[in-house]
Short mmCIF file of C-alpha atoms in Angstrom, two decimals:
data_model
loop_
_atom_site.label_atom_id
_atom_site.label_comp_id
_atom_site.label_asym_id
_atom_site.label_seq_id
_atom_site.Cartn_x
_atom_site.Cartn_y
_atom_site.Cartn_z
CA UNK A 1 30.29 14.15 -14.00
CA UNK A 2 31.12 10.45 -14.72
CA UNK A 3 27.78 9.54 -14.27
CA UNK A 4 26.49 12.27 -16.89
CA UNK A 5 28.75 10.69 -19.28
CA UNK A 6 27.92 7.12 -18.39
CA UNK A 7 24.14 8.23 -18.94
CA UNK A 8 25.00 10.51 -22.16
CA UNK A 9 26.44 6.86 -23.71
CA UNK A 10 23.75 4.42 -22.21
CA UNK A 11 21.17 6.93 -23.92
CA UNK A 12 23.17 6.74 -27.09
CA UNK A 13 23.60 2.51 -26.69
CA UNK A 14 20.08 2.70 -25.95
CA UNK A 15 18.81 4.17 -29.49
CA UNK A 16 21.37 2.17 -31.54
CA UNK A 17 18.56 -0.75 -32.22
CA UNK A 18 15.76 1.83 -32.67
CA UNK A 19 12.39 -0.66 -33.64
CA UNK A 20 13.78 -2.70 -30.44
CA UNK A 21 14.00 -0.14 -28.02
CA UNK A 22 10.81 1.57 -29.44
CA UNK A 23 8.83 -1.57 -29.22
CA UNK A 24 10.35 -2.29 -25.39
CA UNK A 25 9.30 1.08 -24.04
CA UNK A 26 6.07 0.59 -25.60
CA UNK A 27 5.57 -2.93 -23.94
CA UNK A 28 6.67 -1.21 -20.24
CA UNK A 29 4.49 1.67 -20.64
CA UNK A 30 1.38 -0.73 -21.23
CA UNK A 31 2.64 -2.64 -18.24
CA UNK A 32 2.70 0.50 -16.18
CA UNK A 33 -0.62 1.67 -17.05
CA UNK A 34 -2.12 -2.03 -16.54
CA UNK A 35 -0.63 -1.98 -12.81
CA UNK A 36 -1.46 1.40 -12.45
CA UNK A 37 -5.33 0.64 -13.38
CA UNK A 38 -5.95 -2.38 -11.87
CA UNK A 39 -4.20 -0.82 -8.16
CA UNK A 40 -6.50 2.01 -8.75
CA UNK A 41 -9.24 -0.37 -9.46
CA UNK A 42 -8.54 -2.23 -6.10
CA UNK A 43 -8.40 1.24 -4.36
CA UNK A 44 -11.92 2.41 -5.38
CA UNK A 45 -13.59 -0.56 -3.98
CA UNK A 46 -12.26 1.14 -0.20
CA UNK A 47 -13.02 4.85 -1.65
CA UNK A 48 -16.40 4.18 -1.08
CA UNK A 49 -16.03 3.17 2.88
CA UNK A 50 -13.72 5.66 3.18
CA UNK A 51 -16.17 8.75 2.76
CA UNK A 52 -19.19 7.84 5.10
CA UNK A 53 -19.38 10.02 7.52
CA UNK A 54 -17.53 9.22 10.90
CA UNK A 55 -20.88 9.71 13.22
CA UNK A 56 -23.06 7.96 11.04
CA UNK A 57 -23.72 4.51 12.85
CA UNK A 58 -25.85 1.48 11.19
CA UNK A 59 -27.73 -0.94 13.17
CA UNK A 60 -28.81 -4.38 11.24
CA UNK A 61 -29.93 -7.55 12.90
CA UNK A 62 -26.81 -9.47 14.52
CA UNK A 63 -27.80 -12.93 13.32
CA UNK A 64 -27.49 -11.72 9.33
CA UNK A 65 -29.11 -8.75 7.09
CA UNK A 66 -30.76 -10.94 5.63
CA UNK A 67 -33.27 -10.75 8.54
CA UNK A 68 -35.14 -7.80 9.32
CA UNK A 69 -35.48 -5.56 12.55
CA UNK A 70 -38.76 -4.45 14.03
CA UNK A 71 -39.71 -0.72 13.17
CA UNK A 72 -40.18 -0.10 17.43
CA UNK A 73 -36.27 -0.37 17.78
CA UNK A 74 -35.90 3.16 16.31
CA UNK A 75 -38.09 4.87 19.05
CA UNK A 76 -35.74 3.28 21.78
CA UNK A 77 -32.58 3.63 20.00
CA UNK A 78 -33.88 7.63 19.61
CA UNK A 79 -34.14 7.70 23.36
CA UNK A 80 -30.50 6.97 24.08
CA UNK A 81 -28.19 9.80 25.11
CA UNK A 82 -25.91 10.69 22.38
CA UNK A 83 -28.35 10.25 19.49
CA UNK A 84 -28.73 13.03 17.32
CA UNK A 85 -31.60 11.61 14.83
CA UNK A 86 -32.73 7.69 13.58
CA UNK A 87 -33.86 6.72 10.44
CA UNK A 88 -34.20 3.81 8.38
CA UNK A 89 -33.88 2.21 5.09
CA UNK A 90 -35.36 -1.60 3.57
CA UNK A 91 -33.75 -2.81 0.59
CA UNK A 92 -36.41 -3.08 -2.51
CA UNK A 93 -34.81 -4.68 -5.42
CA UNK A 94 -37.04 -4.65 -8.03
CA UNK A 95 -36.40 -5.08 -11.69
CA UNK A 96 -36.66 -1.92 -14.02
CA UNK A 97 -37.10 -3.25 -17.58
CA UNK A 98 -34.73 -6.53 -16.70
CA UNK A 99 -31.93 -7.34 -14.13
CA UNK A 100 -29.28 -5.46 -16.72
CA UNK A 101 -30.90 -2.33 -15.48
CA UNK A 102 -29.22 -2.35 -12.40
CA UNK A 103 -30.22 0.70 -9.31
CA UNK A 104 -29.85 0.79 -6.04
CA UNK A 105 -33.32 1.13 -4.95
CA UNK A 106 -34.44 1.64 -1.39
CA UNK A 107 -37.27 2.37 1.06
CA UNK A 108 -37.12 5.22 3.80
CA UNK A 109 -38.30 7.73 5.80
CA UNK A 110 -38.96 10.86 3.61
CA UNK A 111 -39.24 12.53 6.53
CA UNK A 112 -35.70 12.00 8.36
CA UNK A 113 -33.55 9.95 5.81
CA UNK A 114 -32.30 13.21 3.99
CA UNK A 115 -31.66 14.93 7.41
CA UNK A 116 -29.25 12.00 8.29
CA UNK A 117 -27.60 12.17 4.64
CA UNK A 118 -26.92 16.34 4.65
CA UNK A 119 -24.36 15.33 1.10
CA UNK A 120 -27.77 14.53 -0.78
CA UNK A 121 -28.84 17.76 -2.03
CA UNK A 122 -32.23 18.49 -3.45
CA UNK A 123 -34.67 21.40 -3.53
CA UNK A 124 -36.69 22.02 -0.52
CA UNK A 125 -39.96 22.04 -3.59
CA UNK A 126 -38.95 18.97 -4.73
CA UNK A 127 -38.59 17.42 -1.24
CA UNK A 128 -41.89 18.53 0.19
CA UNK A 129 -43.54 17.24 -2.76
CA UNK A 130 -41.91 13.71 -2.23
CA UNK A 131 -42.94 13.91 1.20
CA UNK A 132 -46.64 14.43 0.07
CA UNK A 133 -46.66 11.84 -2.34
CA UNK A 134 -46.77 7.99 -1.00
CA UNK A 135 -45.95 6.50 -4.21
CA UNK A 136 -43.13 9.61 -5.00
CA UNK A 137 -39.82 8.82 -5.22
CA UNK A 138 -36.41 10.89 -5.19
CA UNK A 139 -33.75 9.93 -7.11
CA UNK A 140 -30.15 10.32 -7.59
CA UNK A 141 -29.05 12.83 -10.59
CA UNK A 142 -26.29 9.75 -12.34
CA UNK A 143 -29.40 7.49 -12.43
CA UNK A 144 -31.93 10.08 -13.63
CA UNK A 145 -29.35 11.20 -16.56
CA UNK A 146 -28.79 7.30 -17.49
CA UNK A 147 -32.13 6.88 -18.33
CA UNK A 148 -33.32 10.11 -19.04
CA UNK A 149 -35.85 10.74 -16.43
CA UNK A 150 -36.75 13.98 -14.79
CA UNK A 151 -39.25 15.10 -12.53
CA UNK A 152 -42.95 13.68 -13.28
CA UNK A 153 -42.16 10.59 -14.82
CA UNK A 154 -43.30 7.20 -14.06
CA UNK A 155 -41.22 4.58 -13.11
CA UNK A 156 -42.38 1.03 -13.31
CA UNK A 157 -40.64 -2.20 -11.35
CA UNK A 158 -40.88 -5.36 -10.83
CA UNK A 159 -40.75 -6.75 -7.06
CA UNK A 160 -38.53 -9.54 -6.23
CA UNK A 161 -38.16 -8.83 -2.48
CA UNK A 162 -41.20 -7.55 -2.49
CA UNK A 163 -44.18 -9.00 -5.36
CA UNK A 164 -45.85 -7.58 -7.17
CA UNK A 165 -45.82 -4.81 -10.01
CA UNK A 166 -45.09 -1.34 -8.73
CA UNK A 167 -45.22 1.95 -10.00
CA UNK A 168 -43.62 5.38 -8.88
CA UNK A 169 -43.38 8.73 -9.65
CA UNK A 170 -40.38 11.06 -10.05
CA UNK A 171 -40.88 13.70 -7.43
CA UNK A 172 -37.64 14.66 -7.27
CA UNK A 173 -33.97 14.93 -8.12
CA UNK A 174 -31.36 14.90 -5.61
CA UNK A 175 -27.55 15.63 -6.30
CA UNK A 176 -24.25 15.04 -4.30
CA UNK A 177 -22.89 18.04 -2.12
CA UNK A 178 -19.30 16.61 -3.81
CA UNK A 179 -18.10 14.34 -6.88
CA UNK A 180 -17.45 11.94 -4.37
CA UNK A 181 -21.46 11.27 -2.98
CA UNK A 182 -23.56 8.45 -4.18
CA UNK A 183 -26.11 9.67 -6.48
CA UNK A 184 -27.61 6.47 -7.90
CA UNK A 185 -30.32 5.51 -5.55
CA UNK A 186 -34.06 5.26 -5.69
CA UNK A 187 -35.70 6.35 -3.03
CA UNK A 188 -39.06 5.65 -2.36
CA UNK A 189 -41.75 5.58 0.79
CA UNK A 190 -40.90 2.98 3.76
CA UNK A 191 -44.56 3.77 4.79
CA UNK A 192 -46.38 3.04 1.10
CA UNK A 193 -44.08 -0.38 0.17
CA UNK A 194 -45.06 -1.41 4.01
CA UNK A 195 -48.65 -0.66 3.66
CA UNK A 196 -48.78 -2.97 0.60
CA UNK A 197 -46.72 -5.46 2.60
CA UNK A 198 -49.38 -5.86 5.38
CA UNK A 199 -51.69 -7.42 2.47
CA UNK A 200 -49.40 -9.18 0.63
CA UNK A 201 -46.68 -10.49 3.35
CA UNK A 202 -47.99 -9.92 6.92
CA UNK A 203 -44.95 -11.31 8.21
CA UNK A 204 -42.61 -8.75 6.61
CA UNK A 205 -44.75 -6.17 7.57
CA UNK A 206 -43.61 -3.51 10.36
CA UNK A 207 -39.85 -4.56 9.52
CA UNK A 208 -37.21 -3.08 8.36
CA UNK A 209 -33.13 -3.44 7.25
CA UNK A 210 -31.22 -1.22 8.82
CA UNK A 211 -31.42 1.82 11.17
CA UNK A 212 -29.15 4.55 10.29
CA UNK A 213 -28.16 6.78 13.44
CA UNK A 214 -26.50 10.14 13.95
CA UNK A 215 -24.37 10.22 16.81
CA UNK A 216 -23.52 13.39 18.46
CA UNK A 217 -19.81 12.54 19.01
CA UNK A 218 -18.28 10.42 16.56
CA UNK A 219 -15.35 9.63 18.93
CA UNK A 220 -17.81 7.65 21.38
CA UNK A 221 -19.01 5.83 18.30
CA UNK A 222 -17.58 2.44 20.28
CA UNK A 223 -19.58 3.20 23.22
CA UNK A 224 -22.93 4.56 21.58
CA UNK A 225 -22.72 1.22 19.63
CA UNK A 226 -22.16 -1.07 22.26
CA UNK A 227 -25.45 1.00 24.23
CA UNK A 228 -27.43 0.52 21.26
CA UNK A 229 -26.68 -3.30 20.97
CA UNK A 230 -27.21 -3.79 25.07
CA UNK A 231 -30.28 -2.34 24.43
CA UNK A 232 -31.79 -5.43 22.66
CA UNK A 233 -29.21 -8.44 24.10
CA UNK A 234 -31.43 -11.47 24.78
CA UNK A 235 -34.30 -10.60 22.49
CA UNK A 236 -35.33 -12.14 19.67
CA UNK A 237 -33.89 -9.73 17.30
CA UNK A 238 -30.14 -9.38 18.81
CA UNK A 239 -28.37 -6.45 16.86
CA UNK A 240 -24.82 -5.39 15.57
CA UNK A 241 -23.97 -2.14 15.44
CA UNK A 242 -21.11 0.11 13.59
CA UNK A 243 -19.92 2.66 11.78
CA UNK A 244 -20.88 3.25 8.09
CA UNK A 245 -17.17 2.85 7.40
CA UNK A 246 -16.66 -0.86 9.30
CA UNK A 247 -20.62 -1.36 7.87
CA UNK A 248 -19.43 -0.94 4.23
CA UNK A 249 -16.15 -2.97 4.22
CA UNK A 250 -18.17 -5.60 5.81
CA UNK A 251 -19.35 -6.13 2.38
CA UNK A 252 -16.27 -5.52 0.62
CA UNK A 253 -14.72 -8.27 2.71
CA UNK A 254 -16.94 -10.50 0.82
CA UNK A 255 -15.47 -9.91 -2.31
CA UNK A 256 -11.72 -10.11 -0.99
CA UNK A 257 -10.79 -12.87 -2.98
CA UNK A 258 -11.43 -10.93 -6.31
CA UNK A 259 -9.37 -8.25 -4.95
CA UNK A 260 -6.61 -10.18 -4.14
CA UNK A 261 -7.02 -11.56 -7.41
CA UNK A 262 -6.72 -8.58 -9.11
CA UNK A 263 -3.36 -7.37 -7.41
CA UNK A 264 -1.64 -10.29 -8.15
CA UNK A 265 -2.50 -10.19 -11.65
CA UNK A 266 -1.09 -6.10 -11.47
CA UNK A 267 2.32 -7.35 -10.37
CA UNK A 268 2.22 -10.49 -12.27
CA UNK A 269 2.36 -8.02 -15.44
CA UNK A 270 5.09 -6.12 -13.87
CA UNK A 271 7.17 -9.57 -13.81
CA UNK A 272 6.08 -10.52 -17.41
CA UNK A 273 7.57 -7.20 -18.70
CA UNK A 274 10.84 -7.29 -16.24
CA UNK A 275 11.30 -10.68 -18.00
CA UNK A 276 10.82 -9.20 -21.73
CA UNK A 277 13.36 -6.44 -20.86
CA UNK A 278 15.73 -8.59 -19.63
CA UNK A 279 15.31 -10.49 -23.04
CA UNK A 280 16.28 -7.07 -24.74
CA UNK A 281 19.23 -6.21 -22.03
CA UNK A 282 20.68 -9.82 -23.07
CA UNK A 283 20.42 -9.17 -26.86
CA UNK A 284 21.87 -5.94 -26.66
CA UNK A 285 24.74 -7.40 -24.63
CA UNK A 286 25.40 -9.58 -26.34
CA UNK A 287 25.58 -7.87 -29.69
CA UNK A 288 28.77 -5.94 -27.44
CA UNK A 289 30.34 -8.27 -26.33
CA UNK A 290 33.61 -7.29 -28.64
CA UNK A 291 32.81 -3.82 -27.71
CA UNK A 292 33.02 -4.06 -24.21
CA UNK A 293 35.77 -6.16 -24.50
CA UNK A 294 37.93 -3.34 -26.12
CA UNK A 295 37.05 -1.31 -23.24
CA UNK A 296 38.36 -3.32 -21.16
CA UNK A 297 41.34 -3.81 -23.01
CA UNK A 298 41.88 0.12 -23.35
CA UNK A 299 41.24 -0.09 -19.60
CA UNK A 300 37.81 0.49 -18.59
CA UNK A 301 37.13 -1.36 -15.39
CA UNK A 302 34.50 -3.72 -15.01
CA UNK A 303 32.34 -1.44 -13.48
CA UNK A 304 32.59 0.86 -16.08
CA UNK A 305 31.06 -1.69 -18.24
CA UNK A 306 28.33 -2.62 -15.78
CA UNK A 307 27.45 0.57 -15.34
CA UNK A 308 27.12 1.22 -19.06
CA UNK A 309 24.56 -1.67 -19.13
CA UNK A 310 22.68 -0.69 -15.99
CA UNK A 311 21.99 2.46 -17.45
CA UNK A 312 21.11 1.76 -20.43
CA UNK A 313 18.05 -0.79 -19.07
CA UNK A 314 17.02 2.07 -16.34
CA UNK A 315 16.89 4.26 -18.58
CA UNK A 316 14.69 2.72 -20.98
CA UNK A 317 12.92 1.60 -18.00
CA UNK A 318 12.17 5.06 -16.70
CA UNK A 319 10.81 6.30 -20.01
CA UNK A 320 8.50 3.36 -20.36
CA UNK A 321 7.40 4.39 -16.87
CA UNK A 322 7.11 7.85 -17.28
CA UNK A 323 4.74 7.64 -20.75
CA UNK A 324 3.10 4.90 -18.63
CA UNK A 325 2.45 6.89 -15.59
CA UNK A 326 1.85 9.91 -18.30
CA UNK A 327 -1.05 7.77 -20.15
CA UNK A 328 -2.44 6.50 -16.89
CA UNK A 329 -4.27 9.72 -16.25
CA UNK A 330 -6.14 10.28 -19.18
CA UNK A 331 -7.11 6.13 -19.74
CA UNK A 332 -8.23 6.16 -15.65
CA UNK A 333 -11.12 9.00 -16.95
CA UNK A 334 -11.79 7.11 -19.75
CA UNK A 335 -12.46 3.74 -17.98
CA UNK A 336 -13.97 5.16 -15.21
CA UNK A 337 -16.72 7.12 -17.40
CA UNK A 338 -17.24 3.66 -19.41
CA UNK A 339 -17.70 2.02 -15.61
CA UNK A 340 -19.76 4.79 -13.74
CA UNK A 341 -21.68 2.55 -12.10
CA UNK A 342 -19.55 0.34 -10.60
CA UNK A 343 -17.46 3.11 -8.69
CA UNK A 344 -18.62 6.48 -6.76
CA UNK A 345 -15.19 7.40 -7.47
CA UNK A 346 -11.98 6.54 -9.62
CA UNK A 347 -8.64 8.38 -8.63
CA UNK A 348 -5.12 7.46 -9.31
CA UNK A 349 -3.92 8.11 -5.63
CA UNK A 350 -0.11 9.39 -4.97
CA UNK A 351 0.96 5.81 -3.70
CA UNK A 352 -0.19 4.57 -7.03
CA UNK A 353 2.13 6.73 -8.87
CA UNK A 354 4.86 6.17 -6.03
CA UNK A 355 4.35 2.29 -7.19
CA UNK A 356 4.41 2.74 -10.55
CA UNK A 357 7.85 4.75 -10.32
CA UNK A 358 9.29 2.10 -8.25
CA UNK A 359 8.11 -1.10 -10.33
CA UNK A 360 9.83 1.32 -12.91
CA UNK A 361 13.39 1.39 -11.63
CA UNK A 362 13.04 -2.29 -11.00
CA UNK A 363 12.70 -3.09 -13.79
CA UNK A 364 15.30 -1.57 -15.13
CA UNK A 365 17.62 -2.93 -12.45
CA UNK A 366 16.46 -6.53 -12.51
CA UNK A 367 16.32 -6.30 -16.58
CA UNK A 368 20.00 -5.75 -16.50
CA UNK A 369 21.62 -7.46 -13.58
CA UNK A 370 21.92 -11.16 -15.85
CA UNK A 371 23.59 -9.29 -18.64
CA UNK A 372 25.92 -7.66 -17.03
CA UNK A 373 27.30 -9.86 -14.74
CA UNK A 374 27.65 -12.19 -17.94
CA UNK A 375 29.75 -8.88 -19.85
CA UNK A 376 31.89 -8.52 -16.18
CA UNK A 377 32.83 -12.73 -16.62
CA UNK A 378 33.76 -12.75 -20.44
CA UNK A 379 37.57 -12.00 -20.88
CA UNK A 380 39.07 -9.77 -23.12
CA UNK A 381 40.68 -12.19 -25.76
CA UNK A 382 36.94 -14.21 -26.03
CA UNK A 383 34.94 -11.09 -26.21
CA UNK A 384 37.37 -9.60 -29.08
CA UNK A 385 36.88 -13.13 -31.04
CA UNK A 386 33.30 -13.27 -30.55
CA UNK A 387 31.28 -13.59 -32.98
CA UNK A 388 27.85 -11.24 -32.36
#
């Protein structure tokens, strides 16, 4: 009951400077949709590891994958006990247009690479006739709508990796089983880029990036690894072996720095607003101080008055939140369909919104706690013959 009341007056306080308050919630709700963002920013970079597929296993030469592996590992590695299938992908990297026209663009096996990846949908038609065709290529539907392509047309690039000027044809159009699947590659023959290879670069010839295995029990995934990489100890191509999950944040590791980066900066804002609000508790207080010395005086206690302060910050804390937290939705969509390329997915998660409620509250709490331990110290006769 006493805290209803407390609450009915702090709300009442609270709208008593109305451009102020307006203007405050305002400047916490932008603070709560900038942390929100930029956490789920730093979650989507680990979305991506997070949804490979637990028996998927990728084998890339131990010294770096920079170097190659030679095509005859996949016959042995298909031999093991425990392996379901084996296929295997090169990294192209050619230029369509100029480097601002950014896909990733890979060679495979038409034959087993889609077998390995069930997510990738496509029609059986459109498979068989990118199986038939050496210089056909399948690719992903969020690529295909960017630049307007569909089945039949060609598709020049530029080598980089590999020279030369190349040219494909769309054979098909593949799509994700979810929202969550990667559907931006270009796919193209492992067998046509090699052939072309042997005349230009003998020595890359016969080579390739990374095997991609199906295990048959994703909880031996240690062990299968560990057989795979005994398998080829002491040869001149040593290999490392691991899941697509460990695989994939591999890379993200490289880039830790810029996500560390970006968290700070998410509660950095969070202290810059805490800071403004406290601003506003203080000039509010202050404004009181005869106020809340004639409570005192008609013998409110102390905490009374604190209380009335405290609740007057949280609450203008919470509603900044909550129109942050509201907005954060919508403006996640927004920037995520402006940045389709850089994510495969873009989701405010629940611990997100958990965060966002608590940076909330604390800032309400911190906002206030200089204020009113300054109203609690001032005594009656100074606060009646203040001057606000």
């Amino acid at each position: 009951m006493k805290a209803a009341y407390i609450f009915r007056l702090a709300s009442r306080n609270m709208w008593r400077s109305r451009l102020r308050s307006v203007l405050t919630i305002a400047g916490i709700a932008v603070a709560i949709i900038s942390f929100g963002l930029l956490r789920t920013v730093v979650d989507s970079w680990y979305a991506g590891a997070e949804l490979g597929a637990s028996g998927r296993l990728i084998t890339r030469n131990a010294a770096s994958l920079a170097f190659p592996l030679p095509l005859s590992y996949g016959e042995r590695i298909r031999r093991l006990q425990g392996i379901n299938a084996v296929t295997w992908a090169n990294w192209f990297g050619g230029i369509y247009i100029d480097e601002k026209h950014f896909f990733p663009q890979f060679a495979v096996d038409p034959e087993s690479y889609f077998k390995v990846y069930p997510e990738y949908v496509i029609d059986p038609t459109e498979l068989a006739a990118f199986q038939h065709d050496r210089r056909g290529v399948v690719v992903g539907s969020k690529t295909a709508n960017k630049y307007g392509w569909k089945v039949g047309d060609q598709v020049p690039l530029r080598g980089t990796i590999y020279p030369g000027t190349w040219s494909f044809t769309i054979r098909g159009i593949y799509h994700g089983r979810d929202d969550k699947v990667d559907t931006s590659q270009f796919l193209m023959h492992w067998a046509y880029v090699n052939e072309n290879i042997k005349a230009l670069v003998p020595s890359l010839a016969d080579r390739v990036g990374i095997f991609v295995i199906d295990s048959s029990n994703p909880a031996n995934a240690a062990i299968t690894s560990a057989s795979i990489d005994s398998l080829f100890r002491n040869s001149l191509s040593e290999t490392r072996t691991e899941t697509q999950k460990a695989f994939q944040l591999g890379f993200i590791s490289m880039v830790d720095t810029i996500l560390l980066a970006i968290q700070t900066v998410a509660y950095v804002v969070v202290l810059i607003i805490m800071a403004v609000m406290a601003n506003t508790m203080a000039m509010a207080a202050r404004e009181r101080t005869r106020e809340y010395a004639t409570l005192k005086a008609l013998g409110f206690s102390h905490a009374f008055v604190y209380s009335l302060i405290i609740g007057e910050s949280v609450t203008m804390a919470l509603l900044g939140g909550g129109l942050g937290i509201a907005l954060t939705f919508p403006l996640s969509k927004a920037f995520f369909s402006a940045t389709r390329d850089l994510f495969l997915v873009f989701e405010v998660m629940p611990m997100t919104i958990i965060l966002q409620v608590i940076a909330s509250l604390l800032i309400g709490v911190m906002a206030s706690l200089a204020p009113a331990i300054n109203s609690s110290r001032v005594r009656i006769v100074d606060g009646l013959r203040a001057v606000t």
